[in-house]
PDB file of C-alpha atoms in Angstrom:
ATOM      1  CA  UNK A  81     -22.867 -18.635   2.699  1.00 93.00           C
ATOM      2  CA  UNK A  82     -20.614 -16.641   5.028  1.00 96.00           C
ATOM      3  CA  UNK A  83     -18.820 -13.416   4.078  1.00 97.00           C
ATOM      4  CA  UNK A  84     -15.549 -11.795   5.063  1.00 97.00           C
ATOM      5  CA  UNK A  85     -14.209  -8.416   3.944  1.00 97.00           C
ATOM      6  CA  UNK A  86     -10.608  -7.618   3.106  1.00 96.00           C
ATOM      7  CA  UNK A  87     -10.418  -3.868   3.743  1.00 96.00           C
ATOM      8  CA  UNK A  88      -8.294  -1.881   1.288  1.00 96.00           C
ATOM      9  CA  UNK A  89      -5.008  -0.879   2.885  1.00 96.00           C
ATOM     10  CA  UNK A  90      -4.910  -3.894   5.211  1.00 96.00           C
ATOM     11  CA  UNK A  91      -1.697  -5.901   5.229  1.00 96.00           C
ATOM     12  CA  UNK A  92      -1.812  -9.568   4.272  1.00 95.00           C
ATOM     13  CA  UNK A  93      -0.964 -10.505   7.868  1.00 93.00           C
ATOM     14  CA  UNK A  94      -3.998  -8.528   9.110  1.00 93.00           C
ATOM     15  CA  UNK A  95      -6.286 -10.355   6.695  1.00 94.00           C
ATOM     16  CA  UNK A  96      -4.820 -13.771   7.506  1.00 93.00           C
ATOM     17  CA  UNK A  97      -5.297 -13.062  11.227  1.00 92.00           C
ATOM     18  CA  UNK A  98      -8.972 -12.290  10.455  1.00 94.00           C
ATOM     19  CA  UNK A  99      -9.352 -15.532   8.507  1.00 94.00           C
ATOM     20  CA  UNK A 100      -7.738 -17.584  11.268  1.00 91.00           C
ATOM     21  CA  UNK A 101     -10.367 -16.313  13.723  1.00 93.00           C
ATOM     22  CA  UNK A 102     -13.205 -17.739  11.636  1.00 94.00           C
ATOM     23  CA  UNK A 103     -14.343 -21.038  13.116  1.00 94.00           C
ATOM     24  CA  UNK A 104     -16.192 -21.986   9.904  1.00 96.00           C
ATOM     25  CA  UNK A 105     -12.981 -21.891   7.804  1.00 95.00           C
ATOM     26  CA  UNK A 106     -10.448 -24.712   7.667  1.00 93.00           C
ATOM     27  CA  UNK A 107      -6.935 -23.448   8.470  1.00 90.00           C
ATOM     28  CA  UNK A 108      -4.932 -25.578   6.060  1.00 89.00           C
ATOM     29  CA  UNK A 109      -2.002 -23.202   5.781  1.00 82.00           C
ATOM     30  CA  UNK A 110       0.359 -24.072   8.552  1.00 72.00           C
ATOM     31  CA  UNK A 111       1.465 -27.008  10.651  1.00 66.00           C
ATOM     32  CA  UNK A 112       0.222 -25.295  13.802  1.00 66.00           C
ATOM     33  CA  UNK A 113      -2.564 -22.773  14.432  1.00 65.00           C
ATOM     34  CA  UNK A 114      -0.020 -20.546  16.209  1.00 69.00           C
ATOM     35  CA  UNK A 115       2.061 -20.024  13.031  1.00 74.00           C
ATOM     36  CA  UNK A 116       2.293 -16.244  12.622  1.00 82.00           C
ATOM     37  CA  UNK A 117       0.251 -14.597   9.839  1.00 83.00           C
ATOM     38  CA  UNK A 118       3.476 -13.098   8.382  1.00 86.00           C
ATOM     39  CA  UNK A 119       4.945 -16.596   8.030  1.00 87.00           C
ATOM     40  CA  UNK A 120       1.740 -17.840   6.392  1.00 86.00           C
ATOM     41  CA  UNK A 121       1.910 -14.928   3.939  1.00 91.00           C
ATOM     42  CA  UNK A 122       5.501 -15.849   3.013  1.00 91.00           C
ATOM     43  CA  UNK A 123       4.719 -19.560   2.789  1.00 89.00           C
ATOM     44  CA  UNK A 124       1.798 -19.120   0.391  1.00 90.00           C
ATOM     45  CA  UNK A 125       3.533 -16.340  -1.554  1.00 93.00           C
ATOM     46  CA  UNK A 126       6.430 -18.692  -2.289  1.00 91.00           C
ATOM     47  CA  UNK A 127       4.093 -21.577  -3.160  1.00 90.00           C
ATOM     48  CA  UNK A 128       2.266 -19.373  -5.673  1.00 91.00           C
ATOM     49  CA  UNK A 129       5.536 -17.970  -7.038  1.00 93.00           C
ATOM     50  CA  UNK A 130       4.506 -14.382  -6.320  1.00 96.00           C
ATOM     51  CA  UNK A 131       6.981 -11.589  -6.902  1.00 95.00           C
ATOM     52  CA  UNK A 132       8.235 -10.299  -3.549  1.00 94.00           C
ATOM     53  CA  UNK A 133       7.981 -13.777  -2.011  1.00 93.00           C
ATOM     54  CA  UNK A 134       4.852 -13.112   0.060  1.00 94.00           C
ATOM     55  CA  UNK A 135       1.155 -12.291  -0.337  1.00 96.00           C
ATOM     56  CA  UNK A 136       1.745  -8.601   0.456  1.00 97.00           C
ATOM     57  CA  UNK A 137      -0.026  -6.455  -2.125  1.00 98.00           C
ATOM     58  CA  UNK A 138      -1.343  -9.476  -4.016  1.00 98.00           C
ATOM     59  CA  UNK A 139      -4.742  -9.764  -2.270  1.00 98.00           C
ATOM     60  CA  UNK A 140      -7.694  -7.989  -3.875  1.00 98.00           C
ATOM     61  CA  UNK A 141      -9.672  -5.955  -1.299  1.00 97.00           C
ATOM     62  CA  UNK A 142     -13.286  -7.109  -1.553  1.00 97.00           C
ATOM     63  CA  UNK A 143     -16.059  -8.900   0.336  1.00 98.00           C
ATOM     64  CA  UNK A 144     -15.678 -12.635  -0.194  1.00 98.00           C
ATOM     65  CA  UNK A 145     -18.466 -15.182   0.134  1.00 97.00           C
ATOM     66  CA  UNK A 146     -17.575 -18.705   1.094  1.00 97.00           C
ATOM     67  CA  UNK A 147     -19.264 -21.931   2.124  1.00 97.00           C
ATOM     68  CA  UNK A 148     -18.588 -22.978   5.725  1.00 96.00           C
ATOM     69  CA  UNK A 149     -15.841 -25.592   5.725  1.00 97.00           C
ATOM     70  CA  UNK A 150     -13.895 -23.828   2.941  1.00 97.00           C
ATOM     71  CA  UNK A 151     -10.112 -23.757   3.127  1.00 95.00           C
ATOM     72  CA  UNK A 152      -8.325 -20.517   3.995  1.00 94.00           C
ATOM     73  CA  UNK A 153      -5.806 -21.182   1.205  1.00 93.00           C
ATOM     74  CA  UNK A 154      -8.588 -21.334  -1.418  1.00 95.00           C
ATOM     75  CA  UNK A 155      -9.951 -17.988  -0.308  1.00 96.00           C
ATOM     76  CA  UNK A 156      -6.501 -16.392  -0.417  1.00 96.00           C
ATOM     77  CA  UNK A 157      -5.822 -17.878  -3.865  1.00 96.00           C
ATOM     78  CA  UNK A 158      -9.086 -16.365  -5.112  1.00 97.00           C
ATOM     79  CA  UNK A 159      -8.001 -12.948  -3.780  1.00 97.00           C
ATOM     80  CA  UNK A 160      -4.606 -13.323  -5.509  1.00 98.00           C
ATOM     81  CA  UNK A 161      -6.217 -14.238  -8.828  1.00 98.00           C
ATOM     82  CA  UNK A 162      -8.477 -11.166  -8.729  1.00 98.00           C
ATOM     83  CA  UNK A 163      -5.614  -8.811  -7.786  1.00 98.00           C
ATOM     84  CA  UNK A 164      -3.453 -10.209 -10.603  1.00 97.00           C
ATOM     85  CA  UNK A 165      -6.275  -9.584 -13.096  1.00 98.00           C
ATOM     86  CA  UNK A 166      -6.805  -6.000 -11.879  1.00 98.00           C
ATOM     87  CA  UNK A 167      -3.062  -5.281 -11.923  1.00 98.00           C
ATOM     88  CA  UNK A 168      -2.745  -6.571 -15.506  1.00 98.00           C
ATOM     89  CA  UNK A 169      -5.690  -4.416 -16.609  1.00 98.00           C
ATOM     90  CA  UNK A 170      -4.326  -1.312 -14.885  1.00 98.00           C
ATOM     91  CA  UNK A 171      -0.796  -1.886 -16.232  1.00 98.00           C
ATOM     92  CA  UNK A 172      -2.105  -2.152 -19.806  1.00 98.00           C
ATOM     93  CA  UNK A 173      -3.622   1.325 -19.387  1.00 97.00           C
ATOM     94  CA  UNK A 174      -0.621   3.018 -17.784  1.00 96.00           C
ATOM     95  CA  UNK A 175       0.541   6.492 -18.747  1.00 94.00           C
ATOM     96  CA  UNK A 176       3.357   6.107 -21.332  1.00 93.00           C
ATOM     97  CA  UNK A 177       5.396   8.655 -19.361  1.00 92.00           C
ATOM     98  CA  UNK A 178       5.166   6.611 -16.140  1.00 94.00           C
ATOM     99  CA  UNK A 179       8.481   6.150 -14.284  1.00 96.00           C
ATOM    100  CA  UNK A 180       7.235   2.733 -13.092  1.00 97.00           C
ATOM    101  CA  UNK A 181       9.153  -0.022 -14.873  1.00 97.00           C
ATOM    102  CA  UNK A 182       7.109  -3.152 -14.104  1.00 97.00           C
ATOM    103  CA  UNK A 183       3.643  -4.209 -12.947  1.00 98.00           C
ATOM    104  CA  UNK A 184       5.203  -5.036  -9.568  1.00 98.00           C
ATOM    105  CA  UNK A 185       6.461  -1.425  -9.306  1.00 98.00           C
ATOM    106  CA  UNK A 186       2.857  -0.355  -9.908  1.00 98.00           C
ATOM    107  CA  UNK A 187       1.632  -2.668  -7.134  1.00 98.00           C
ATOM    108  CA  UNK A 188       4.173  -1.159  -4.720  1.00 98.00           C
ATOM    109  CA  UNK A 189       3.247   2.410  -5.735  1.00 98.00           C
ATOM    110  CA  UNK A 190      -0.470   1.623  -5.409  1.00 98.00           C
ATOM    111  CA  UNK A 191       0.049   0.336  -1.845  1.00 98.00           C
ATOM    112  CA  UNK A 192       1.751   3.628  -0.888  1.00 98.00           C
ATOM    113  CA  UNK A 193      -1.038   5.666  -2.506  1.00 98.00           C
ATOM    114  CA  UNK A 194      -3.557   3.554  -0.589  1.00 97.00           C
ATOM    115  CA  UNK A 195      -1.916   4.177   2.790  1.00 96.00           C
ATOM    116  CA  UNK A 196      -1.342   7.895   2.138  1.00 95.00           C
ATOM    117  CA  UNK A 197      -4.844   8.825   0.972  1.00 92.00           C
ATOM    118  CA  UNK A 198      -7.482   9.997   3.427  1.00 87.00           C
ATOM    119  CA  UNK A 199      -9.956  11.094   0.765  1.00 91.00           C
ATOM    120  CA  UNK A 200     -10.645   8.800  -2.208  1.00 92.00           C
ATOM    121  CA  UNK A 201     -10.736  11.665  -4.722  1.00 94.00           C
ATOM    122  CA  UNK A 202      -7.142  12.649  -3.745  1.00 95.00           C
ATOM    123  CA  UNK A 203      -5.643   9.364  -4.993  1.00 96.00           C
ATOM    124  CA  UNK A 204      -4.541  10.582  -8.476  1.00 97.00           C
ATOM    125  CA  UNK A 205      -2.940  13.706  -6.928  1.00 97.00           C
ATOM    126  CA  UNK A 206      -1.178  11.751  -4.159  1.00 97.00           C
ATOM    127  CA  UNK A 207       0.089   9.400  -6.863  1.00 98.00           C
ATOM    128  CA  UNK A 208       1.345  12.368  -8.908  1.00 98.00           C
ATOM    129  CA  UNK A 209       3.498  13.520  -5.965  1.00 98.00           C
ATOM    130  CA  UNK A 210       5.233  10.143  -5.616  1.00 98.00           C
ATOM    131  CA  UNK A 211       5.552   9.618  -9.384  1.00 98.00           C
ATOM    132  CA  UNK A 212       7.024  13.125  -9.751  1.00 97.00           C
ATOM    133  CA  UNK A 213       9.512  12.415  -6.974  1.00 97.00           C
ATOM    134  CA  UNK A 214      10.475   9.064  -8.490  1.00 97.00           C
ATOM    135  CA  UNK A 215      11.012  10.716 -11.867  1.00 96.00           C
ATOM    136  CA  UNK A 216      13.554  13.243 -10.514  1.00 96.00           C
ATOM    137  CA  UNK A 217      15.267  10.879  -8.042  1.00 96.00           C
ATOM    138  CA  UNK A 218      13.873  12.534  -4.893  1.00 96.00           C
ATOM    139  CA  UNK A 219      13.325  10.360  -1.843  1.00 97.00           C
ATOM    140  CA  UNK A 220       9.674   9.372  -1.421  1.00 97.00           C
ATOM    141  CA  UNK A 221       9.768  10.226   2.320  1.00 96.00           C
ATOM    142  CA  UNK A 222       6.477   8.531   3.122  1.00 96.00           C
ATOM    143  CA  UNK A 223       5.753   7.540   6.737  1.00 95.00           C
ATOM    144  CA  UNK A 224       3.716   4.372   5.984  1.00 96.00           C
ATOM    145  CA  UNK A 225       6.767   2.686   4.411  1.00 97.00           C
ATOM    146  CA  UNK A 226       8.830   3.444   7.541  1.00 97.00           C
ATOM    147  CA  UNK A 227       6.059   2.048   9.771  1.00 96.00           C
ATOM    148  CA  UNK A 228       5.897  -1.116   7.660  1.00 96.00           C
ATOM    149  CA  UNK A 229       9.673  -1.516   8.038  1.00 95.00           C
ATOM    150  CA  UNK A 230       9.435  -1.211  11.835  1.00 94.00           C
ATOM    151  CA  UNK A 231       7.087  -4.191  11.761  1.00 90.00           C
ATOM    152  CA  UNK A 232       4.786  -5.642  14.447  1.00 87.00           C
ATOM    153  CA  UNK A 233       6.647  -3.815  17.238  1.00 87.00           C
ATOM    154  CA  UNK A 234       5.290  -0.441  15.999  1.00 91.00           C
ATOM    155  CA  UNK A 235       3.124   1.071  18.761  1.00 92.00           C
ATOM    156  CA  UNK A 236       1.382   3.793  16.743  1.00 91.00           C
ATOM    157  CA  UNK A 237       3.877   6.523  17.609  1.00 92.00           C
ATOM    158  CA  UNK A 238       6.262   7.403  14.762  1.00 93.00           C
ATOM    159  CA  UNK A 239       9.407   8.978  16.190  1.00 93.00           C
ATOM    160  CA  UNK A 240      12.417  10.792  14.746  1.00 93.00           C
ATOM    161  CA  UNK A 241      14.445   7.702  15.619  1.00 94.00           C
ATOM    162  CA  UNK A 242      12.205   5.576  13.393  1.00 95.00           C
ATOM    163  CA  UNK A 243      12.731   8.020  10.512  1.00 94.00           C
ATOM    164  CA  UNK A 244      16.506   7.932  10.983  1.00 95.00           C
ATOM    165  CA  UNK A 245      16.888   4.156  11.424  1.00 94.00           C
ATOM    166  CA  UNK A 246      17.680   2.585   8.067  1.00 95.00           C
ATOM    167  CA  UNK A 247      15.591  -0.385   6.925  1.00 95.00           C
ATOM    168  CA  UNK A 248      14.875  -1.569   3.365  1.00 96.00           C
ATOM    169  CA  UNK A 249      11.500   0.207   3.761  1.00 97.00           C
ATOM    170  CA  UNK A 250      12.755   3.541   5.097  1.00 97.00           C
ATOM    171  CA  UNK A 251      11.981   6.002   2.298  1.00 97.00           C
ATOM    172  CA  UNK A 252      13.740   8.768   4.282  1.00 96.00           C
ATOM    173  CA  UNK A 253      17.080   6.946   4.081  1.00 97.00           C
ATOM    174  CA  UNK A 254      16.731   5.251   0.670  1.00 97.00           C
ATOM    175  CA  UNK A 255      15.727   6.458  -2.774  1.00 96.00           C
ATOM    176  CA  UNK A 256      13.281   4.654  -5.049  1.00 97.00           C
ATOM    177  CA  UNK A 257      10.430   2.333  -4.185  1.00 98.00           C
ATOM    178  CA  UNK A 258      10.496  -0.014  -1.177  1.00 97.00           C
ATOM    179  CA  UNK A 259      11.247  -3.681  -1.997  1.00 97.00           C
ATOM    180  CA  UNK A 260       7.623  -4.876  -1.702  1.00 97.00           C
ATOM    181  CA  UNK A 261       4.132  -3.413  -1.325  1.00 98.00           C
ATOM    182  CA  UNK A 262       3.287  -2.247   2.199  1.00 97.00           C
ATOM    183  CA  UNK A 263      -0.430  -3.190   2.074  1.00 97.00           C
ATOM    184  CA  UNK A 264      -3.087  -4.536  -0.274  1.00 98.00           C
ATOM    185  CA  UNK A 265      -4.181  -1.729  -2.595  1.00 98.00           C
ATOM    186  CA  UNK A 266      -7.670  -1.229  -4.027  1.00 97.00           C
ATOM    187  CA  UNK A 267      -8.508  -1.157  -7.718  1.00 97.00           C
ATOM    188  CA  UNK A 268      -8.781   2.665  -7.494  1.00 97.00           C
ATOM    189  CA  UNK A 269      -5.227   2.906  -6.119  1.00 98.00           C
ATOM    190  CA  UNK A 270      -3.866   0.588  -8.845  1.00 98.00           C
ATOM    191  CA  UNK A 271      -5.277   2.910 -11.503  1.00 98.00           C
ATOM    192  CA  UNK A 272      -4.096   6.034  -9.659  1.00 98.00           C
ATOM    193  CA  UNK A 273      -0.582   4.548  -9.476  1.00 98.00           C
ATOM    194  CA  UNK A 274      -0.299   4.024 -13.250  1.00 98.00           C
ATOM    195  CA  UNK A 275      -2.355   7.051 -14.349  1.00 97.00           C
ATOM    196  CA  UNK A 276      -1.534   9.831 -11.896  1.00 97.00           C
ATOM    197  CA  UNK A 277      -2.959  13.281 -12.422  1.00 97.00           C
ATOM    198  CA  UNK A 278      -0.494  15.556 -14.235  1.00 96.00           C
ATOM    199  CA  UNK A 279       0.512  18.057 -11.580  1.00 97.00           C
ATOM    200  CA  UNK A 280       3.512  20.206 -10.598  1.00 97.00           C
ATOM    201  CA  UNK A 281       3.278  18.908  -7.008  1.00 97.00           C
ATOM    202  CA  UNK A 282       6.103  17.354  -4.972  1.00 97.00           C
ATOM    203  CA  UNK A 283       4.619  17.687  -1.461  1.00 96.00           C
ATOM    204  CA  UNK A 284       1.363  17.279   0.390  1.00 94.00           C
ATOM    205  CA  UNK A 285       0.156  17.605   3.953  1.00 92.00           C
ATOM    206  CA  UNK A 286      -3.001  16.317   5.673  1.00 90.00           C
ATOM    207  CA  UNK A 287      -5.507  19.116   6.255  1.00 89.00           C
ATOM    208  CA  UNK A 288      -7.269  17.381   9.130  1.00 84.00           C
ATOM    209  CA  UNK A 289     -10.539  16.862   7.227  1.00 86.00           C
ATOM    210  CA  UNK A 290      -9.404  13.689   5.462  1.00 84.00           C
ATOM    211  CA  UNK A 291      -8.107  15.680   2.487  1.00 90.00           C
ATOM    212  CA  UNK A 292      -4.610  16.946   1.689  1.00 93.00           C
ATOM    213  CA  UNK A 293      -3.049  20.256   0.660  1.00 93.00           C
ATOM    214  CA  UNK A 294      -0.634  19.910  -2.265  1.00 95.00           C
ATOM    215  CA  UNK A 295       2.447  22.082  -2.850  1.00 96.00           C
ATOM    216  CA  UNK A 296       4.914  22.659  -5.681  1.00 96.00           C
ATOM    217  CA  UNK A 297       7.965  23.440  -3.546  1.00 95.00           C
ATOM    218  CA  UNK A 298       9.365  23.115  -0.039  1.00 93.00           C
ATOM    219  CA  UNK A 299       8.679  26.728   0.919  1.00 94.00           C
ATOM    220  CA  UNK A 300       4.984  26.417   0.060  1.00 94.00           C
ATOM    221  CA  UNK A 301       4.865  23.030   1.805  1.00 93.00           C
ATOM    222  CA  UNK A 302       6.401  24.423   5.013  1.00 93.00           C
ATOM    223  CA  UNK A 303       3.752  27.173   5.074  1.00 94.00           C
ATOM    224  CA  UNK A 304       1.038  24.524   4.635  1.00 92.00           C
ATOM    225  CA  UNK A 305       2.521  22.427   7.475  1.00 90.00           C
ATOM    226  CA  UNK A 306       2.459  25.488   9.754  1.00 91.00           C
ATOM    227  CA  UNK A 307      -1.145  26.205   8.833  1.00 91.00           C
ATOM    228  CA  UNK A 308      -2.648  22.716   8.896  1.00 89.00           C
ATOM    229  CA  UNK A 309      -0.440  20.767  11.295  1.00 79.00           C
ATOM    230  CA  UNK A 310       0.894  23.326  13.738  1.00 77.00           C
ATOM    231  CA  UNK A 311      -2.114  25.693  13.610  1.00 72.00           C
ATOM    232  CA  UNK A 312       0.034  28.800  13.270  1.00 63.00           C
TER     233      UNK A 312
END
């Protein structure tokens, strides 16, 4: 048997691109091998009737074993089934005070937590920041959603212009959750999304060691930014 790993936080397009490179898998998804991974994600998402109309968020990050000659679509369907099961389990254990209205909201929140966490143990705290913001109607202001909205043309350099250009995914110009997940979240992020730590935090900043410093208010946050980001 062969194996392939879907890394947590990868987009569906990234995983599909990986699958398409495997010569021992049958690409049964598109009329031509050059069909873009994003189009494949939409095609299969619609076929499976997934909320959001694509595979984004719906693939369970794991190492998959398969027999050479297997179809790509079968592997993706297996990943969708597992993610659905994990999402249902997590949703049934959500905090009653959660501002998330639906399991799909939880999937979206989990994808943001996934992309924003450098240190696994920070997940419930990172989730608390975004849940707290959602609860009071504050903008989420999270860079990974903006980057996702920019799309394949993003070159790794997030500019002020990106932050100011409105897209459905720009959480600096729009309140609430983005319309779809922005990556495929792990089981740990699903649980963090629905059971965040109870904290008074509304801000956090990367400390440079993989972890984050959490703050209750903007003043404290600005001091933390000066210390950890600007080295003042």
